[in-house]
Amino acid sequence: TKASDNLSNVFVYPNPVRPGFNGTVKISGLINNATIKITDIEGNLVHEDTSEGGTIEWNTTAFGKYKVASGVYMIFIASEDGSETKVKKVMIIR
């Protein structure tokens, strides 16, 4: 999708991720070249990406190795120069 001008409309879906869901979590409303870091509630990094448009997808795995456990995950988003930031949450229920 087309990149946004700012991070005011960032949206995470589906949220919550319910048991049996096999798709990807989509983070939309992103600006171009935004850095996305996803951590568990304890701050352990499980995914990192850079947007190349308005949306990225996360397959709910920790660096592509294994499915992450049930819990709340923090999504930290920052513009390329760090001037704009946003924090979102996603709940995963296995």
C-alpha atoms as a printed R data frame, in Angstrom:
   type eleno elety resid chain resno      x       y      z
1  ATOM     1    CA   THR     A     1  0.000   0.000  0.000
2  ATOM     2    CA   LYS     A     2  0.959   3.639 -0.373
3  ATOM     3    CA   ALA     A     3  3.048   5.110  2.428
4  ATOM     4    CA   SER     A     4  1.418   7.641  4.758
5  ATOM     5    CA   ASP     A     5  2.706  11.158  5.402
6  ATOM     6    CA   ASN     A     6  2.920  10.568  9.179
7  ATOM     7    CA   LEU     A     7  2.349   7.877 11.803
8  ATOM     8    CA   SER     A     8 -0.984   9.194 13.132
9  ATOM     9    CA   ASN     A     9 -3.057   6.471 11.433
10 ATOM    10    CA   VAL     A    10 -1.007   3.354 12.252
11 ATOM    11    CA   PHE     A    11 -3.321   0.365 12.644
12 ATOM    12    CA   VAL     A    12 -2.569  -3.239 13.670
13 ATOM    13    CA   TYR     A    13 -4.869  -6.090 12.605
14 ATOM    14    CA   PRO     A    14 -6.098  -8.608 13.432
15 ATOM    15    CA   ASN     A    15 -5.947  -7.630 17.077
16 ATOM    16    CA   PRO     A    16 -6.278  -9.800 19.043
17 ATOM    17    CA   VAL     A    17 -4.809 -12.712 17.087
18 ATOM    18    CA   ARG     A    18 -7.076 -15.612 18.027
19 ATOM    19    CA   PRO     A    19 -6.267 -19.343 18.342
20 ATOM    20    CA   GLY     A    20 -6.177 -21.093 14.965
21 ATOM    21    CA   PHE     A    21 -5.362 -17.924 12.988
22 ATOM    22    CA   ASN     A    22 -2.687 -18.818 10.439
23 ATOM    23    CA   GLY     A    23 -2.319 -15.534  8.567
24 ATOM    24    CA   THR     A    24 -0.054 -12.564  9.202
25 ATOM    25    CA   VAL     A    25 -0.437  -9.550 11.457
26 ATOM    26    CA   LYS     A    26 -0.551  -6.423  9.298
27 ATOM    27    CA   ILE     A    27  0.742  -3.058 10.443
28 ATOM    28    CA   SER     A    28 -0.618  -0.359  8.144
29 ATOM    29    CA   GLY     A    29 -0.543   3.434  7.976
30 ATOM    30    CA   LEU     A    30  3.261   3.437  7.981
31 ATOM    31    CA   ILE     A    31  5.537   6.020  6.434
32 ATOM    32    CA   ASN     A    32  8.241   4.971  3.967
33 ATOM    33    CA   ASN     A    33 11.457   3.582  5.511
34 ATOM    34    CA   ALA     A    34  9.991   3.418  9.026
35 ATOM    35    CA   THR     A    35 11.782   1.051 11.405
36 ATOM    36    CA   ILE     A    36  9.504  -1.468 13.125
37 ATOM    37    CA   LYS     A    37 10.652  -3.419 16.188
38 ATOM    38    CA   ILE     A    38  8.365  -5.927 17.890
39 ATOM    39    CA   THR     A    39  9.142  -7.069 21.429
40 ATOM    40    CA   ASP     A    40  7.483  -9.280 23.989
41 ATOM    41    CA   ILE     A    41  6.218  -7.596 27.159
42 ATOM    42    CA   GLU     A    42  9.629  -8.115 28.812
43 ATOM    43    CA   GLY     A    43 11.381  -6.207 26.019
44 ATOM    44    CA   ASN     A    44 12.919  -9.166 24.172
45 ATOM    45    CA   LEU     A    45 13.132  -8.372 20.452
46 ATOM    46    CA   VAL     A    46 11.229 -10.927 18.337
47 ATOM    47    CA   HIS     A    47 10.974  -9.148 14.958
48 ATOM    48    CA   GLU     A    48 12.529  -6.199 13.164
49 ATOM    49    CA   ASP     A    49 11.630  -4.753  9.776
50 ATOM    50    CA   THR     A    50 11.744  -1.613  7.635
51 ATOM    51    CA   SER     A    51  8.673  -0.455  5.740
52 ATOM    52    CA   GLU     A    52  8.841  -0.082  1.975
53 ATOM    53    CA   GLY     A    53  5.451   1.547  1.709
54 ATOM    54    CA   GLY     A    54  2.433   1.775  3.985
55 ATOM    55    CA   THR     A    55  2.122  -1.802  5.305
56 ATOM    56    CA   ILE     A    56  4.308  -4.582  6.667
57 ATOM    57    CA   GLU     A    57  3.293  -8.116  7.597
58 ATOM    58    CA   TRP     A    58  4.532 -10.180 10.546
59 ATOM    59    CA   ASN     A    59  4.035 -13.945 10.531
60 ATOM    60    CA   THR     A    60  4.006 -14.015 14.384
61 ATOM    61    CA   THR     A    61  7.322 -15.846 14.568
62 ATOM    62    CA   ALA     A    62 10.473 -14.852 16.413
63 ATOM    63    CA   PHE     A    63 12.841 -14.021 13.544
64 ATOM    64    CA   GLY     A    64 11.173 -16.685 11.375
65 ATOM    65    CA   LYS     A    65 12.160 -19.549 13.663
66 ATOM    66    CA   TYR     A    66  9.207 -20.405 15.906
67 ATOM    67    CA   LYS     A    67  5.731 -19.090 16.680
68 ATOM    68    CA   VAL     A    68  5.762 -16.634 19.557
69 ATOM    69    CA   ALA     A    69  3.864 -17.532 22.728
70 ATOM    70    CA   SER     A    70  0.541 -16.079 23.842
71 ATOM    71    CA   GLY     A    71  0.889 -12.587 25.251
72 ATOM    72    CA   VAL     A    72  0.997  -8.879 24.555
73 ATOM    73    CA   TYR     A    73  3.617  -7.706 22.073
74 ATOM    74    CA   MET     A    74  4.813  -4.112 21.771
75 ATOM    75    CA   ILE     A    75  5.303  -2.611 18.313
76 ATOM    76    CA   PHE     A    76  7.766   0.285 18.239
77 ATOM    77    CA   ILE     A    77  7.691   2.368 15.058
78 ATOM    78    CA   ALA     A    78 10.121   5.173 14.207
79 ATOM    79    CA   SER     A    79 10.654   7.339 11.149
80 ATOM    80    CA   GLU     A    80 13.982   7.033  9.366
81 ATOM    81    CA   ASP     A    81 15.419  10.114 11.091
82 ATOM    82    CA   GLY     A    82 13.789   9.314 14.446
83 ATOM    83    CA   SER     A    83 11.731  12.517 14.454
84 ATOM    84    CA   GLU     A    84  8.425  10.642 14.635
85 ATOM    85    CA   THR     A    85  7.624   7.604 16.772
86 ATOM    86    CA   LYS     A    86  4.601   5.486 17.635
87 ATOM    87    CA   VAL     A    87  3.996   2.533 19.961
88 ATOM    88    CA   LYS     A    88  1.204   0.010 19.367
89 ATOM    89    CA   LYS     A    89  0.292  -3.289 21.036
90 ATOM    90    CA   VAL     A    90 -0.974  -6.588 19.697
91 ATOM    91    CA   MET     A    91 -2.403  -9.466 21.751
92 ATOM    92    CA   ILE     A    92 -1.633 -12.997 20.585
93 ATOM    93    CA   ILE     A    93 -3.760 -15.845 21.937
94 ATOM    94    CA   ARG     A    94 -2.544 -19.331 21.011
